[in-house]
């Protein structure tokens, strides 16, 4: 993204963490992890707690990717929805995955408590409709969640009540979930990083992995090269997700890295900020090209949206987001945008997560499709279990079928543009 790191509200306002030196020379470890986001750090922490030696290589700094840029919305379930998952893997496995997603939410709160991670966690989340036809979708979803999945923390919020919670003309009705919520994602990621380092994980920043050398022989080591060194390890986890680029072409072809942008307003003060979302829940509309917003701990509005169709930064994301904020809250017409930044969301064509192995000891995690704040943490735990010899839970996910993105690797971007235009059109109907 062209936006400099100083434009990221989280980077600019979080006390700088202690840096980790780049990789130098050869390092040995039981497990090497590529990527210092929530996936990689959660796996590292869980592996270290199980007694493995771990070396983690991060191209830039911890939280540089989606984990330090996200809207911070911690949302139940999967972006694909349960119905789609049932079609992909059958009802029993879909149910199994649902339980794991819920475990992910519990795990997140446990990690925050256990490692005293001060990341401004707040419970409460709302999905809101913007069209009359969305009401039927929301009703059906609550019914299915409550009746089929026994998920009792969700409830419908009718139009009148919604207007007291989010005083805006834009929304029809919504679903409130007391089990979902929001947090400051960069602080959460750094908290996991600090816990991993305390548990003995060797973290190397400014250490982009440029080459991987592994075989299908489970008894041979993997070599993970950066420009300044190499890690020799028995196991490898690739957790570079949307920023992995072309390092592993077969992973790139399954993932759409979709640009999304967030703006942070100037500090509004407690009274003005509270009046925008009176229950302090995170809010996301149910359009495919969605708006998502929440209050920050220092009383700003953080507002995300405006998916970029072409992968090119919009000329002025702050200006575009300002218009979208005003569409929801006209009262903020004279409010300044103080920060605006972007990032790539890791989306698979079927919006189910993409986990698996490239060889018996080479694992990967990617494609959380907008639910990564919760799922990446539990995914790291599942990989740790698998590496420790209990792969059952990981393998249920590894069985999800994923197609290559239409158009093949080289035509991916134009195909993405078309796909996004189609979804945008659907939202407008
Ligand atoms: C703007 C934005 C808003 C979002 N909002 C939400 C939200 O509200 N709720 C939600 O659930 N999800 C949201 N997401 C998605 C969520 O942030 C991600 O799914 C999640 O952070 C993925 O975590 P990760 O650890 O798998 O990947 P990342 O956090 O992207 O971490 C991958 C890391 O790997 C590193 N890396 C890549 N290649 C290499 C290499 N070759 N060598 C070494 N290191 C490498 C990168 O630098 C990066 O730090 C959002 C994403 C963005 C960008």
CSV table of C-alpha atoms and ligand atoms in Angstrom, one decimal:
chain,number,residue,atom,x,y,z
A,1,UNK,CA,0.0,0.0,0.0
A,2,UNK,CA,1.2,3.4,-0.8
A,3,UNK,CA,0.1,4.9,2.5
A,4,UNK,CA,3.0,5.3,4.7
A,5,UNK,CA,3.1,3.6,8.1
A,6,UNK,CA,2.7,7.0,9.8
A,7,UNK,CA,-0.8,7.2,8.3
A,8,UNK,CA,-1.9,4.1,10.2
A,9,UNK,CA,-3.6,5.2,13.4
A,10,UNK,CA,-2.6,2.1,15.2
A,11,UNK,CA,1.1,2.3,14.3
A,12,UNK,CA,1.2,6.0,15.1
A,13,UNK,CA,-0.5,5.8,18.5
A,14,UNK,CA,0.8,2.5,19.9
A,15,UNK,CA,4.1,2.8,22.0
A,16,UNK,CA,6.8,1.3,19.8
A,17,UNK,CA,7.7,-2.2,20.8
A,18,UNK,CA,11.2,-3.4,21.3
A,19,UNK,CA,12.6,-4.2,17.8
A,20,UNK,CA,13.9,-7.7,16.9
A,21,UNK,CA,17.2,-7.9,14.9
A,22,UNK,CA,17.2,-9.4,11.4
A,23,UNK,CA,18.3,-13.0,10.8
A,24,UNK,CA,22.0,-13.4,10.5
A,25,UNK,CA,23.9,-16.5,9.5
A,26,UNK,CA,22.4,-20.0,10.1
A,27,UNK,CA,19.8,-20.6,12.9
A,28,UNK,CA,18.4,-24.0,13.9
A,29,UNK,CA,14.9,-24.6,15.2
A,30,UNK,CA,12.3,-27.3,15.4
A,31,UNK,CA,9.9,-25.1,13.6
A,32,UNK,CA,10.4,-22.1,11.3
A,33,UNK,CA,7.4,-19.7,10.8
A,34,UNK,CA,7.2,-17.2,7.9
A,35,UNK,CA,5.1,-14.2,8.9
A,36,UNK,CA,4.7,-12.1,12.1
A,37,UNK,CA,0.9,-11.6,12.1
A,38,UNK,CA,-1.6,-13.2,14.4
A,39,UNK,CA,-1.5,-16.6,12.6
A,40,UNK,CA,2.3,-16.9,12.8
A,41,UNK,CA,2.6,-15.5,16.3
A,42,UNK,CA,-0.2,-17.6,17.7
A,43,UNK,CA,1.3,-20.8,16.2
A,44,UNK,CA,4.7,-19.7,17.6
A,45,UNK,CA,3.4,-19.1,21.1
A,46,UNK,CA,1.5,-22.4,21.2
A,47,UNK,CA,4.5,-24.3,19.8
A,48,UNK,CA,6.9,-22.8,22.3
A,49,UNK,CA,4.5,-23.6,25.1
A,50,UNK,CA,4.6,-27.3,23.9
A,51,UNK,CA,8.4,-27.2,24.2
A,52,UNK,CA,9.4,-26.7,20.5
A,53,UNK,CA,12.1,-24.3,19.5
A,54,UNK,CA,10.7,-21.8,17.1
A,55,UNK,CA,12.3,-19.2,14.7
A,56,UNK,CA,9.9,-16.7,13.2
A,57,UNK,CA,10.8,-14.5,10.2
A,58,UNK,CA,8.9,-11.3,9.5
A,59,UNK,CA,9.6,-9.3,6.3
A,60,UNK,CA,9.0,-5.9,7.9
A,61,UNK,CA,7.9,-5.6,11.6
A,62,UNK,CA,5.4,-7.6,13.7
A,63,UNK,CA,1.9,-6.6,12.7
A,64,UNK,CA,2.9,-5.1,9.4
A,65,UNK,CA,0.2,-7.0,7.6
A,66,UNK,CA,-3.6,-7.2,8.1
A,67,UNK,CA,-3.1,-7.9,11.8
A,68,UNK,CA,-1.8,-4.4,12.4
A,69,UNK,CA,-4.2,-2.7,9.9
A,70,UNK,CA,-7.5,-4.3,10.5
A,71,UNK,CA,-10.9,-2.9,11.5
A,72,UNK,CA,-10.4,-5.0,14.7
A,73,UNK,CA,-13.8,-6.5,14.5
A,74,UNK,CA,-13.9,-9.9,16.2
A,75,UNK,CA,-16.7,-11.7,14.5
A,76,UNK,CA,-18.3,-15.1,15.0
A,77,UNK,CA,-18.1,-17.9,12.4
A,78,UNK,CA,-16.9,-17.9,8.8
A,79,UNK,CA,-17.2,-15.4,6.0
A,80,UNK,CA,-18.6,-18.1,3.8
A,81,UNK,CA,-21.5,-18.6,6.2
A,82,UNK,CA,-22.5,-22.0,7.6
A,83,UNK,CA,-24.7,-22.9,4.7
A,84,UNK,CA,-21.9,-22.7,2.2
A,85,UNK,CA,-19.6,-24.6,4.5
A,86,UNK,CA,-22.2,-27.4,4.7
A,87,UNK,CA,-22.2,-27.6,0.9
A,88,UNK,CA,-18.4,-27.7,0.8
A,89,UNK,CA,-17.7,-30.2,3.6
A,90,UNK,CA,-21.0,-31.7,4.7
A,91,UNK,CA,-23.1,-30.8,7.8
A,92,UNK,CA,-21.1,-32.7,10.3
A,93,UNK,CA,-17.7,-31.1,9.5
A,94,UNK,CA,-19.4,-27.7,9.1
A,95,UNK,CA,-20.7,-28.1,12.6
A,96,UNK,CA,-17.3,-29.1,13.8
A,97,UNK,CA,-15.8,-26.0,12.2
A,98,UNK,CA,-18.4,-23.8,13.8
A,99,UNK,CA,-17.5,-25.1,17.2
A,100,UNK,CA,-13.8,-24.4,16.5
A,101,UNK,CA,-14.7,-20.8,15.4
A,102,UNK,CA,-16.4,-20.3,18.7
A,103,UNK,CA,-13.4,-21.8,20.5
A,104,UNK,CA,-11.4,-19.2,18.7
A,105,UNK,CA,-13.4,-16.4,20.3
A,106,UNK,CA,-12.9,-17.9,23.7
A,107,UNK,CA,-9.2,-18.4,23.0
A,108,UNK,CA,-8.8,-14.8,22.0
A,109,UNK,CA,-10.2,-13.6,25.3
A,110,UNK,CA,-8.1,-16.2,27.2
A,111,UNK,CA,-4.9,-15.0,25.5
A,112,UNK,CA,-5.7,-11.4,26.2
A,113,UNK,CA,-6.3,-12.3,29.9
A,114,UNK,CA,-3.4,-14.7,30.3
A,115,UNK,CA,-0.8,-12.5,28.7
A,116,UNK,CA,-2.3,-9.2,30.1
A,117,UNK,CA,-2.6,-7.8,26.6
A,118,UNK,CA,-3.9,-4.2,26.8
A,119,UNK,CA,-5.7,-4.1,23.5
A,120,UNK,CA,-9.0,-2.3,24.3
A,121,UNK,CA,-11.2,-5.3,23.9
A,122,UNK,CA,-14.9,-4.4,23.9
A,123,UNK,CA,-17.8,-7.0,23.6
A,124,UNK,CA,-20.6,-6.4,21.2
A,125,UNK,CA,-21.0,-6.5,17.4
A,126,UNK,CA,-23.8,-5.7,15.0
A,127,UNK,CA,-24.4,-6.7,11.4
A,128,UNK,CA,-26.8,-4.2,9.8
A,129,UNK,CA,-28.9,-4.2,6.7
A,130,UNK,CA,-29.1,-1.2,4.3
A,131,UNK,CA,-31.9,-2.5,2.0
A,132,UNK,CA,-35.4,-3.8,2.7
A,133,UNK,CA,-34.4,-7.1,1.2
A,134,UNK,CA,-31.6,-7.5,3.8
A,135,UNK,CA,-34.2,-7.8,6.5
A,136,UNK,CA,-35.3,-11.2,5.3
A,137,UNK,CA,-31.6,-12.3,5.2
A,138,UNK,CA,-31.0,-11.1,8.7
A,139,UNK,CA,-34.1,-12.8,10.1
A,140,UNK,CA,-33.1,-16.1,8.4
A,141,UNK,CA,-29.6,-15.9,9.7
A,142,UNK,CA,-30.7,-15.3,13.3
A,143,UNK,CA,-33.1,-18.2,13.0
A,144,UNK,CA,-30.5,-20.5,11.6
A,145,UNK,CA,-27.9,-19.5,14.2
A,146,UNK,CA,-30.2,-20.0,17.1
A,147,UNK,CA,-32.1,-23.0,15.9
A,148,UNK,CA,-29.5,-25.0,14.0
A,149,UNK,CA,-26.4,-24.0,15.8
A,150,UNK,CA,-27.8,-23.2,19.2
A,151,UNK,CA,-26.0,-19.8,19.1
A,152,UNK,CA,-27.9,-17.9,21.7
A,153,UNK,CA,-25.8,-14.7,22.0
A,154,UNK,CA,-27.4,-13.3,18.8
A,155,UNK,CA,-30.7,-11.4,18.5
A,156,UNK,CA,-32.5,-9.3,16.0
A,157,UNK,CA,-32.5,-5.6,16.5
A,158,UNK,CA,-35.5,-3.9,14.9
A,159,UNK,CA,-35.5,-0.6,13.1
A,160,UNK,CA,-36.5,1.5,16.0
A,161,UNK,CA,-34.0,0.0,18.5
A,162,UNK,CA,-31.3,0.2,15.9
A,163,UNK,CA,-31.8,3.9,15.5
A,164,UNK,CA,-31.2,4.4,19.2
A,165,UNK,CA,-28.0,2.3,18.9
A,166,UNK,CA,-26.7,3.8,15.7
A,167,UNK,CA,-28.6,7.0,15.0
A,168,UNK,CA,-28.4,6.9,11.2
A,169,UNK,CA,-31.1,6.9,8.5
A,170,UNK,CA,-29.0,4.4,6.5
A,171,UNK,CA,-29.8,1.1,8.3
A,172,UNK,CA,-33.0,-1.0,8.3
A,173,UNK,CA,-32.4,-3.6,11.0
A,174,UNK,CA,-29.6,-5.6,12.4
A,175,UNK,CA,-28.3,-8.6,14.3
A,176,UNK,CA,-26.6,-7.9,17.6
A,177,UNK,CA,-24.1,-10.5,19.0
A,178,UNK,CA,-22.8,-10.1,22.5
A,179,UNK,CA,-20.1,-12.7,21.9
A,180,UNK,CA,-18.4,-10.8,19.1
A,181,UNK,CA,-16.7,-7.5,19.7
A,182,UNK,CA,-13.7,-5.4,18.7
A,183,UNK,CA,-10.2,-4.7,19.8
A,184,UNK,CA,-7.1,-2.7,18.8
A,185,UNK,CA,-5.5,-5.2,16.4
A,186,UNK,CA,-1.9,-3.9,16.4
A,187,UNK,CA,-1.8,-4.0,20.2
A,188,UNK,CA,-3.2,-7.5,20.3
A,189,UNK,CA,-0.7,-8.7,17.7
A,190,UNK,CA,2.2,-7.1,19.6
A,191,UNK,CA,0.9,-8.6,22.8
A,192,UNK,CA,1.0,-12.1,21.2
A,193,UNK,CA,4.5,-11.2,19.9
A,194,UNK,CA,5.7,-10.3,23.4
A,195,UNK,CA,4.2,-13.5,24.9
A,196,UNK,CA,5.9,-15.6,22.1
A,197,UNK,CA,9.2,-13.9,22.8
A,198,UNK,CA,8.9,-14.5,26.6
A,199,UNK,CA,8.1,-18.2,25.8
A,200,UNK,CA,11.4,-18.4,23.9
A,201,UNK,CA,10.5,-17.9,20.3
A,202,UNK,CA,13.3,-16.3,18.3
A,203,UNK,CA,11.8,-13.5,16.3
A,204,UNK,CA,13.6,-11.9,13.4
A,205,UNK,CA,12.2,-8.7,11.8
A,206,UNK,CA,13.3,-7.1,8.5
A,207,UNK,CA,13.9,-10.6,7.4
A,208,UNK,CA,11.9,-11.3,4.2
A,209,UNK,CA,12.0,-14.9,3.2
A,210,UNK,CA,13.2,-15.1,-0.4
A,211,UNK,CA,13.5,-18.9,-0.9
A,212,UNK,CA,12.1,-22.1,0.6
A,213,UNK,CA,13.8,-25.4,0.1
A,214,UNK,CA,11.9,-28.5,1.3
A,215,UNK,CA,11.3,-32.1,0.2
A,216,UNK,CA,8.4,-34.5,0.7
A,217,UNK,CA,10.6,-36.6,3.0
A,218,UNK,CA,9.3,-36.0,6.5
A,219,UNK,CA,12.8,-36.8,8.0
A,220,UNK,CA,14.7,-34.1,6.1
A,221,UNK,CA,15.1,-30.5,7.2
A,222,UNK,CA,13.6,-27.4,5.5
A,223,UNK,CA,15.8,-24.5,4.6
A,224,UNK,CA,14.2,-21.1,4.8
A,225,UNK,CA,16.4,-18.3,3.3
A,226,UNK,CA,16.4,-14.6,3.8
A,227,UNK,CA,18.8,-12.2,2.3
A,228,UNK,CA,21.1,-12.3,5.4
A,229,UNK,CA,20.7,-15.8,6.7
A,230,UNK,CA,19.0,-19.2,6.7
A,231,UNK,CA,16.8,-21.1,9.2
A,232,UNK,CA,17.2,-24.9,9.2
A,233,UNK,CA,14.1,-26.5,10.7
A,234,UNK,CA,12.2,-29.8,10.6
A,235,UNK,CA,8.8,-28.1,10.3
A,236,UNK,CA,7.7,-25.0,8.4
A,237,UNK,CA,4.6,-22.9,8.7
A,238,UNK,CA,3.9,-20.4,5.9
A,239,UNK,CA,1.8,-17.6,7.4
A,240,UNK,CA,2.6,-14.7,5.1
A,241,UNK,CA,-1.0,-14.6,3.9
A,242,UNK,CA,-2.1,-11.7,1.6
A,243,UNK,CA,1.5,-10.3,1.7
A,244,UNK,CA,3.2,-13.5,0.7
A,245,UNK,CA,3.2,-12.4,-3.0
A,246,UNK,CA,4.6,-15.0,-5.4
A,247,UNK,CA,6.9,-16.8,-3.0
A,248,UNK,CA,4.6,-19.9,-3.2
A,249,UNK,CA,2.7,-19.6,-6.5
A,250,UNK,CA,0.2,-22.4,-5.6
A,251,UNK,CA,-0.9,-20.4,-2.6
A,252,UNK,CA,-1.1,-17.2,-4.5
A,253,UNK,CA,-3.5,-18.7,-7.0
A,254,UNK,CA,-6.0,-19.5,-4.3
A,255,UNK,CA,-6.1,-16.0,-2.8
A,256,UNK,CA,-7.5,-12.6,-3.7
A,257,UNK,CA,-5.6,-9.8,-1.9
A,258,UNK,CA,-8.4,-7.2,-1.8
A,259,UNK,CA,-7.5,-3.6,-0.9
A,260,UNK,CA,-9.6,-2.0,1.8
A,261,UNK,CA,-9.1,1.3,3.6
A,262,UNK,CA,-9.8,2.7,7.0
A,263,UNK,CA,-10.0,6.3,8.2
A,264,UNK,CA,-9.7,7.5,11.8
A,265,UNK,CA,-11.4,10.8,12.5
A,266,UNK,CA,-10.0,13.4,14.8
A,267,UNK,CA,-10.7,12.8,18.5
A,268,UNK,CA,-14.4,13.5,18.9
A,269,UNK,CA,-14.6,13.4,22.7
A,270,UNK,CA,-16.5,10.9,24.8
A,271,UNK,CA,-19.9,12.5,24.4
A,272,UNK,CA,-19.9,12.9,20.6
A,273,UNK,CA,-18.3,9.5,20.0
A,274,UNK,CA,-20.7,7.7,22.3
A,275,UNK,CA,-23.7,9.3,20.5
A,276,UNK,CA,-22.6,7.6,17.2
A,277,UNK,CA,-22.8,4.0,18.5
A,278,UNK,CA,-24.5,4.2,21.9
A,279,UNK,CA,-23.7,0.6,22.9
A,280,UNK,CA,-20.1,0.8,21.7
A,281,UNK,CA,-20.5,-2.3,19.5
A,282,UNK,CA,-18.5,-2.8,16.3
A,283,UNK,CA,-20.8,-2.3,13.2
A,284,UNK,CA,-20.6,-3.8,9.7
A,285,UNK,CA,-23.2,-3.6,7.0
A,286,UNK,CA,-24.0,-6.8,5.1
A,287,UNK,CA,-23.1,-5.5,1.6
A,288,UNK,CA,-20.4,-7.5,-0.1
A,289,UNK,CA,-18.5,-4.2,-0.6
A,290,UNK,CA,-19.1,-3.3,3.0
A,291,UNK,CA,-18.7,-0.4,5.4
A,292,UNK,CA,-17.4,-1.3,8.8
A,293,UNK,CA,-16.9,1.0,11.8
A,294,UNK,CA,-16.4,1.3,15.5
A,295,UNK,CA,-15.4,3.7,18.2
A,296,UNK,CA,-11.8,3.8,19.3
A,297,UNK,CA,-10.7,3.9,23.0
A,298,UNK,CA,-9.6,7.5,22.5
A,299,UNK,CA,-13.1,8.5,21.2
A,300,UNK,CA,-12.6,8.6,17.4
A,301,UNK,CA,-14.7,7.0,14.8
A,302,UNK,CA,-12.7,4.3,12.8
A,303,UNK,CA,-14.5,3.7,9.5
A,304,UNK,CA,-13.4,1.2,6.9
A,305,UNK,CA,-14.7,0.4,3.5
A,306,UNK,CA,-14.2,1.2,-0.2
A,307,UNK,CA,-12.7,-2.0,-1.4
A,308,UNK,CA,-10.3,-1.2,-4.2
A,309,UNK,CA,-11.3,-3.0,-7.4
A,310,UNK,CA,-8.0,-2.8,-9.2
A,311,UNK,CA,-5.5,-3.3,-6.4
A,312,UNK,CA,-4.3,0.3,-7.0
A,313,UNK,CA,-4.6,2.7,-4.1
A,314,UNK,CA,-7.5,5.2,-4.5
A,315,UNK,CA,-6.1,8.6,-5.2
A,316,UNK,CA,-7.2,9.9,-1.9
A,317,UNK,CA,-8.7,7.3,0.4
A,318,UNK,CA,-9.3,9.8,3.2
A,319,UNK,CA,-11.5,12.0,0.9
A,320,UNK,CA,-13.5,8.9,-0.3
A,321,UNK,CA,-13.9,7.6,3.2
A,322,UNK,CA,-15.0,11.0,4.4
A,323,UNK,CA,-17.9,10.9,2.0
A,324,UNK,CA,-18.9,7.4,3.1
A,325,UNK,CA,-18.8,8.5,6.8
A,326,UNK,CA,-21.1,11.4,5.9
A,327,UNK,CA,-23.5,9.1,4.2
A,328,UNK,CA,-23.9,7.2,7.5
A,329,UNK,CA,-23.5,10.2,9.9
A,330,UNK,CA,-24.3,13.5,8.2
A,331,UNK,CA,-23.6,15.2,11.5
A,332,UNK,CA,-19.9,14.5,11.0
A,333,UNK,CA,-19.8,16.8,7.9
A,334,UNK,CA,-17.1,19.0,9.4
A,335,UNK,CA,-15.1,16.3,11.1
A,336,UNK,CA,-11.5,16.0,10.1
A,337,UNK,CA,-9.9,12.7,9.1
A,338,UNK,CA,-6.7,12.4,11.0
A,339,UNK,CA,-5.4,9.1,9.7
A,340,UNK,CA,-6.2,6.9,6.6
A,341,UNK,CA,-4.4,3.7,5.7
A,342,UNK,CA,-5.0,0.6,3.7
A,343,UNK,CA,-4.2,-3.0,3.6
A,344,UNK,CA,-5.0,-6.2,1.7
A,345,UNK,CA,-7.6,-8.5,3.1
A,346,UNK,CA,-7.0,-12.2,2.5
A,347,UNK,CA,-10.0,-13.5,0.6
A,348,UNK,CA,-10.6,-16.9,-1.0
A,349,UNK,CA,-13.1,-17.3,-3.8
A,350,UNK,CA,-15.5,-19.4,-1.6
A,351,UNK,CA,-14.6,-17.3,1.5
A,352,UNK,CA,-13.8,-20.4,3.6
A,353,UNK,CA,-10.3,-20.4,5.1
A,354,UNK,CA,-7.5,-22.1,3.2
A,355,UNK,CA,-5.3,-24.3,5.4
A,356,UNK,CA,-3.2,-27.3,4.4
A,357,UNK,CA,0.3,-28.7,3.7
A,358,UNK,CA,2.7,-28.4,0.8
A,359,UNK,CA,4.6,-31.4,2.0
A,360,UNK,CA,4.3,-33.6,5.2
A,361,UNK,CA,6.1,-31.0,7.4
A,362,UNK,CA,5.2,-27.8,5.5
A,363,UNK,CA,2.0,-26.1,6.6
A,364,UNK,CA,0.2,-23.0,5.5
A,365,UNK,CA,-2.6,-20.8,6.8
A,366,UNK,CA,-4.3,-18.1,4.7
A,367,UNK,CA,-7.6,-16.8,3.4
A,368,UNK,CA,-9.6,-15.8,6.5
A,369,UNK,CA,-11.8,-13.7,4.2
A,370,UNK,CA,-12.5,-10.8,6.7
A,371,UNK,CA,-12.8,-13.0,9.8
A,372,UNK,CA,-9.1,-13.3,10.5
A,373,UNK,CA,-9.1,-11.4,13.8
A,374,UNK,CA,-10.5,-14.4,15.5
A,375,UNK,CA,-9.8,-17.3,13.1
A,376,UNK,CA,-6.0,-16.6,12.7
A,377,UNK,CA,-5.5,-17.2,16.5
A,378,UNK,CA,-7.2,-20.5,16.6
A,379,UNK,CA,-5.6,-21.5,13.3
A,380,UNK,CA,-2.2,-21.0,14.9
A,381,UNK,CA,-3.2,-23.3,17.7
A,382,UNK,CA,-4.5,-26.0,15.3
A,383,UNK,CA,-1.1,-25.9,13.4
A,384,UNK,CA,0.7,-26.3,16.8
A,385,UNK,CA,-1.4,-29.3,17.6
A,386,UNK,CA,-0.8,-30.8,14.2
A,387,UNK,CA,3.0,-30.3,14.4
A,388,UNK,CA,2.9,-31.9,17.9
A,389,UNK,CA,1.3,-35.0,16.4
A,390,UNK,CA,-2.5,-34.4,16.7
A,391,UNK,CA,-3.6,-33.3,13.3
A,392,UNK,CA,-7.3,-34.2,13.4
A,393,UNK,CA,-8.6,-30.7,13.9
A,394,UNK,CA,-6.3,-29.1,11.4
A,395,UNK,CA,-7.1,-31.8,8.8
A,396,UNK,CA,-10.8,-31.1,8.9
A,397,UNK,CA,-9.9,-27.6,7.5
A,398,UNK,CA,-7.3,-28.9,5.1
A,399,UNK,CA,-10.1,-30.9,3.4
A,400,UNK,CA,-12.1,-27.8,2.4
A,401,UNK,CA,-12.0,-27.7,-1.4
A,402,UNK,CA,-10.5,-24.6,-2.9
A,403,UNK,CA,-10.4,-23.7,-6.6
A,404,UNK,CA,-7.8,-21.5,-8.3
A,405,UNK,CA,-9.0,-18.0,-8.7
A,406,UNK,CA,-10.7,-17.8,-12.1
A,407,UNK,CA,-8.5,-16.6,-14.9
A,408,UNK,CA,-5.4,-18.2,-13.5
A,409,UNK,CA,-2.5,-16.5,-11.8
A,410,UNK,CA,-1.7,-14.1,-14.6
A,411,UNK,CA,-5.2,-13.0,-15.2
A,412,UNK,CA,-6.1,-12.7,-11.5
A,413,UNK,CA,-6.2,-9.0,-11.3
A,414,UNK,CA,-8.5,-8.3,-14.2
A,415,UNK,CA,-10.7,-11.1,-13.1
A,416,UNK,CA,-10.8,-9.6,-9.6
A,417,UNK,CA,-11.8,-6.2,-11.0
A,418,UNK,CA,-14.7,-7.9,-12.8
A,419,UNK,CA,-15.7,-9.9,-9.8
A,420,UNK,CA,-15.7,-6.8,-7.6
A,421,UNK,CA,-17.7,-4.8,-10.1
A,422,UNK,CA,-20.2,-7.6,-10.1
A,423,UNK,CA,-20.5,-7.7,-6.3
A,424,UNK,CA,-20.8,-3.9,-6.2
A,425,UNK,CA,-23.6,-4.1,-8.7
A,426,UNK,CA,-25.4,-6.7,-6.6
A,427,UNK,CA,-25.1,-4.4,-3.6
A,428,UNK,CA,-26.8,-1.6,-5.5
A,429,UNK,CA,-29.8,-3.6,-6.6
B,1,LIG,C1,-7.7,-2.8,6.3
B,1,LIG,C2,-8.1,-4.2,6.8
B,1,LIG,C3,-9.2,-4.4,7.6
B,1,LIG,C4,-9.6,-5.6,8.1
B,1,LIG,N1,-10.6,-5.7,9.0
B,1,LIG,C5,-10.9,-6.9,9.6
B,1,LIG,C6,-11.8,-7.0,10.7
B,1,LIG,O1,-12.4,-6.0,11.1
B,1,LIG,N2,-12.1,-8.2,11.2
B,1,LIG,C7,-11.4,-9.3,10.8
B,1,LIG,O2,-11.7,-10.4,11.3
B,1,LIG,N3,-10.5,-9.3,9.8
B,1,LIG,C8,-10.2,-8.1,9.3
B,1,LIG,N4,-9.2,-8.0,8.3
B,1,LIG,C9,-8.4,-9.2,8.0
B,1,LIG,C10,-7.4,-9.6,9.1
B,1,LIG,O3,-6.7,-8.5,9.4
B,1,LIG,C11,-6.5,-10.7,8.6
B,1,LIG,O4,-7.3,-11.8,8.1
B,1,LIG,C12,-5.6,-11.3,9.6
B,1,LIG,O5,-4.9,-10.2,10.2
B,1,LIG,C13,-4.6,-12.3,9.0
B,1,LIG,O6,-3.6,-12.5,9.9
B,1,LIG,P1,-2.3,-13.3,9.4
B,1,LIG,O7,-1.4,-13.4,10.5
B,1,LIG,O8,-2.7,-14.5,8.7
B,1,LIG,O9,-1.7,-12.3,8.2
B,1,LIG,P2,-1.0,-10.9,8.3
B,1,LIG,O10,-1.4,-10.2,9.5
B,1,LIG,O11,-1.1,-10.3,7.0
B,1,LIG,O12,0.5,-11.3,8.6
B,1,LIG,C14,1.4,-11.8,7.6
B,1,LIG,C15,2.8,-11.4,7.8
B,1,LIG,O13,3.6,-12.1,7.0
B,1,LIG,C16,4.7,-11.2,6.5
B,1,LIG,N5,5.2,-11.8,5.3
B,1,LIG,C17,4.7,-12.0,4.1
B,1,LIG,N6,5.5,-12.5,3.2
B,1,LIG,C18,6.7,-12.7,3.9
B,1,LIG,C19,8.0,-13.2,3.6
B,1,LIG,N7,8.2,-13.7,2.3
B,1,LIG,N8,8.9,-13.3,4.6
B,1,LIG,C20,8.6,-12.9,5.8
B,1,LIG,N9,7.4,-12.4,6.2
B,1,LIG,C21,6.5,-12.3,5.3
B,1,LIG,C22,3.9,-9.9,6.3
B,1,LIG,O14,4.8,-8.8,6.4
B,1,LIG,C23,2.9,-9.9,7.5
B,1,LIG,O15,3.4,-9.2,8.6
B,1,LIG,C24,-8.8,-6.8,7.8
B,1,LIG,C25,-7.7,-6.6,7.0
B,1,LIG,C26,-7.3,-5.4,6.5
B,1,LIG,C27,-6.1,-5.2,5.6
